[in-house]
Amino acid sequence: MKDLAREEQWSAWMRAAIGGDTHAYHHFLSSVAPHLRTMARRRCAQFGAPASEAEDIVQEVLLSIHLKRGTWDSSRPIAPWISTIIRNKLIDSLRRRGRHIDVPLDDVIAVLQVDEQAQAQERLDVDRILKTLKEPQRTIVQAISVEGSSVRETAGRVNMTEGAVRVALHRALKALSLTYREPMT
């Protein structure tokens, strides 16, 4: 019954506002704004939008109600008309956001610290593995496989032909694969 009474009151105020009654329009906006905030917050939570967007959506809905109030059919209930505007403004907000997700900074810092630790461990592992190779194989594998240098650049660095660098790289990688291969289970 409360919703029906609210609906009738909002409709009466909006009809009077469309007729030029500024006091009725003020009453309508003051009464509908808390309802809009509640609905916007609920819909933001439902669709994963940050709660901070709810107030922006409310402001857009209020502006849209003001600009489109002449399109409301006064013979029909006003609440569904308002709900449609809220839904459309929420959709617009989600589209503007795209697929961005808000992640708390503390969560990101924890992940970055783990990644830094893992990268440091990986560097130590690579250094340990490379130390098992003799020169110039160590330099060749480091340059090509770790640093991403080309065969030509590496050949110039170690004063070898490109063919000799390829052969040395192949032999070094084969030796590493035999040494560090995982046992078959």
JSON list of N, CA and C in Angstrom, two decimals, residues 2 32-33 36 41 44 62-63 67 97 106 114-115 138 142 144 146 151 153 175 181 185:
[
{"chain": "A", "resi": 2, "resn": "LYS", "atom": "N", "xyz": [1.99, 1.19, 0.69]},
{"chain": "A", "resi": 2, "resn": "LYS", "atom": "CA", "xyz": [2.88, 2.35, 0.77]},
{"chain": "A", "resi": 2, "resn": "LYS", "atom": "C", "xyz": [3.40, 2.71, -0.62]},
{"chain": "A", "resi": 32, "resn": "VAL", "atom": "N", "xyz": [11.76, 11.80, -4.80]},
{"chain": "A", "resi": 32, "resn": "VAL", "atom": "CA", "xyz": [12.23, 10.72, -5.67]},
{"chain": "A", "resi": 32, "resn": "VAL", "atom": "C", "xyz": [13.75, 10.49, -5.55]},
{"chain": "A", "resi": 33, "resn": "ALA", "atom": "N", "xyz": [14.52, 11.50, -5.19]},
{"chain": "A", "resi": 33, "resn": "ALA", "atom": "CA", "xyz": [15.99, 11.40, -5.14]},
{"chain": "A", "resi": 33, "resn": "ALA", "atom": "C", "xyz": [16.49, 10.27, -4.21]},
{"chain": "A", "resi": 36, "resn": "LEU", "atom": "N", "xyz": [15.95, 7.04, -5.94]},
{"chain": "A", "resi": 36, "resn": "LEU", "atom": "CA", "xyz": [16.91, 6.87, -7.04]},
{"chain": "A", "resi": 36, "resn": "LEU", "atom": "C", "xyz": [18.27, 6.41, -6.52]},
{"chain": "A", "resi": 41, "resn": "ARG", "atom": "N", "xyz": [22.42, 2.44, -6.27]},
{"chain": "A", "resi": 41, "resn": "ARG", "atom": "CA", "xyz": [23.41, 1.66, -5.50]},
{"chain": "A", "resi": 41, "resn": "ARG", "atom": "C", "xyz": [23.18, 0.17, -5.66]},
{"chain": "A", "resi": 44, "resn": "CYS", "atom": "N", "xyz": [24.22, -0.85, -9.20]},
{"chain": "A", "resi": 44, "resn": "CYS", "atom": "CA", "xyz": [25.68, -0.82, -9.33]},
{"chain": "A", "resi": 44, "resn": "CYS", "atom": "C", "xyz": [26.29, -2.07, -8.71]},
{"chain": "A", "resi": 62, "resn": "LEU", "atom": "N", "xyz": [18.19, 12.36, -12.71]},
{"chain": "A", "resi": 62, "resn": "LEU", "atom": "CA", "xyz": [17.45, 13.58, -12.39]},
{"chain": "A", "resi": 62, "resn": "LEU", "atom": "C", "xyz": [17.44, 14.54, -13.57]},
{"chain": "A", "resi": 63, "resn": "LEU", "atom": "N", "xyz": [18.57, 14.68, -14.23]},
{"chain": "A", "resi": 63, "resn": "LEU", "atom": "CA", "xyz": [18.63, 15.55, -15.42]},
{"chain": "A", "resi": 63, "resn": "LEU", "atom": "C", "xyz": [17.74, 15.01, -16.53]},
{"chain": "A", "resi": 67, "resn": "LEU", "atom": "N", "xyz": [14.59, 16.81, -18.31]},
{"chain": "A", "resi": 67, "resn": "LEU", "atom": "CA", "xyz": [14.53, 17.07, -19.76]},
{"chain": "A", "resi": 67, "resn": "LEU", "atom": "C", "xyz": [13.41, 16.31, -20.46]},
{"chain": "A", "resi": 97, "resn": "ARG", "atom": "N", "xyz": [32.40, 2.80, -18.96]},
{"chain": "A", "resi": 97, "resn": "ARG", "atom": "CA", "xyz": [33.47, 2.15, -18.20]},
{"chain": "A", "resi": 97, "resn": "ARG", "atom": "C", "xyz": [34.16, 1.08, -19.01]},
{"chain": "A", "resi": 106, "resn": "ASP", "atom": "N", "xyz": [45.93, -2.22, -2.52]},
{"chain": "A", "resi": 106, "resn": "ASP", "atom": "CA", "xyz": [46.59, -3.18, -1.63]},
{"chain": "A", "resi": 106, "resn": "ASP", "atom": "C", "xyz": [46.66, -4.56, -2.26]},
{"chain": "A", "resi": 114, "resn": "VAL", "atom": "N", "xyz": [54.83, -10.47, -4.97]},
{"chain": "A", "resi": 114, "resn": "VAL", "atom": "CA", "xyz": [55.02, -11.89, -5.27]},
{"chain": "A", "resi": 114, "resn": "VAL", "atom": "C", "xyz": [55.71, -12.03, -6.63]},
{"chain": "A", "resi": 115, "resn": "ASP", "atom": "N", "xyz": [55.29, -11.24, -7.63]},
{"chain": "A", "resi": 115, "resn": "ASP", "atom": "CA", "xyz": [55.90, -11.31, -8.95]},
{"chain": "A", "resi": 115, "resn": "ASP", "atom": "C", "xyz": [57.37, -10.92, -8.90]},
{"chain": "A", "resi": 138, "resn": "ARG", "atom": "N", "xyz": [78.06, -20.11, -22.90]},
{"chain": "A", "resi": 138, "resn": "ARG", "atom": "CA", "xyz": [77.34, -19.34, -21.88]},
{"chain": "A", "resi": 138, "resn": "ARG", "atom": "C", "xyz": [76.94, -17.97, -22.43]},
{"chain": "A", "resi": 142, "resn": "GLN", "atom": "N", "xyz": [73.11, -16.78, -23.20]},
{"chain": "A", "resi": 142, "resn": "GLN", "atom": "CA", "xyz": [72.68, -15.56, -22.50]},
{"chain": "A", "resi": 142, "resn": "GLN", "atom": "C", "xyz": [72.20, -14.51, -23.51]},
{"chain": "A", "resi": 144, "resn": "ILE", "atom": "N", "xyz": [71.30, -14.79, -26.81]},
{"chain": "A", "resi": 144, "resn": "ILE", "atom": "CA", "xyz": [70.18, -15.13, -27.70]},
{"chain": "A", "resi": 144, "resn": "ILE", "atom": "C", "xyz": [68.94, -15.53, -26.92]},
{"chain": "A", "resi": 146, "resn": "VAL", "atom": "N", "xyz": [68.25, -15.40, -23.49]},
{"chain": "A", "resi": 146, "resn": "VAL", "atom": "CA", "xyz": [67.81, -14.59, -22.35]},
{"chain": "A", "resi": 146, "resn": "VAL", "atom": "C", "xyz": [67.60, -13.13, -22.76]},
{"chain": "A", "resi": 151, "resn": "VAL", "atom": "N", "xyz": [71.30, -13.74, -33.88]},
{"chain": "A", "resi": 151, "resn": "VAL", "atom": "CA", "xyz": [72.50, -14.56, -34.12]},
{"chain": "A", "resi": 151, "resn": "VAL", "atom": "C", "xyz": [73.61, -13.67, -34.67]},
{"chain": "A", "resi": 153, "resn": "GLU", "atom": "N", "xyz": [74.11, -10.40, -34.20]},
{"chain": "A", "resi": 153, "resn": "GLU", "atom": "CA", "xyz": [74.67, -9.55, -33.14]},
{"chain": "A", "resi": 153, "resn": "GLU", "atom": "C", "xyz": [75.57, -10.37, -32.22]},
{"chain": "A", "resi": 175, "resn": "ALA", "atom": "N", "xyz": [72.70, -29.78, -24.37]},
{"chain": "A", "resi": 175, "resn": "ALA", "atom": "CA", "xyz": [73.36, -30.18, -23.12]},
{"chain": "A", "resi": 175, "resn": "ALA", "atom": "C", "xyz": [72.50, -29.78, -21.91]},
{"chain": "A", "resi": 181, "resn": "ARG", "atom": "N", "xyz": [66.42, -32.06, -17.74]},
{"chain": "A", "resi": 181, "resn": "ARG", "atom": "CA", "xyz": [65.14, -32.62, -18.15]},
{"chain": "A", "resi": 181, "resn": "ARG", "atom": "C", "xyz": [64.44, -33.24, -16.93]},
{"chain": "A", "resi": 185, "resn": "THR", "atom": "N", "xyz": [57.57, -39.94, -15.49]},
{"chain": "A", "resi": 185, "resn": "THR", "atom": "CA", "xyz": [56.84, -40.60, -14.41]},
{"chain": "A", "resi": 185, "resn": "THR", "atom": "C", "xyz": [56.04, -41.75, -14.93]}
]
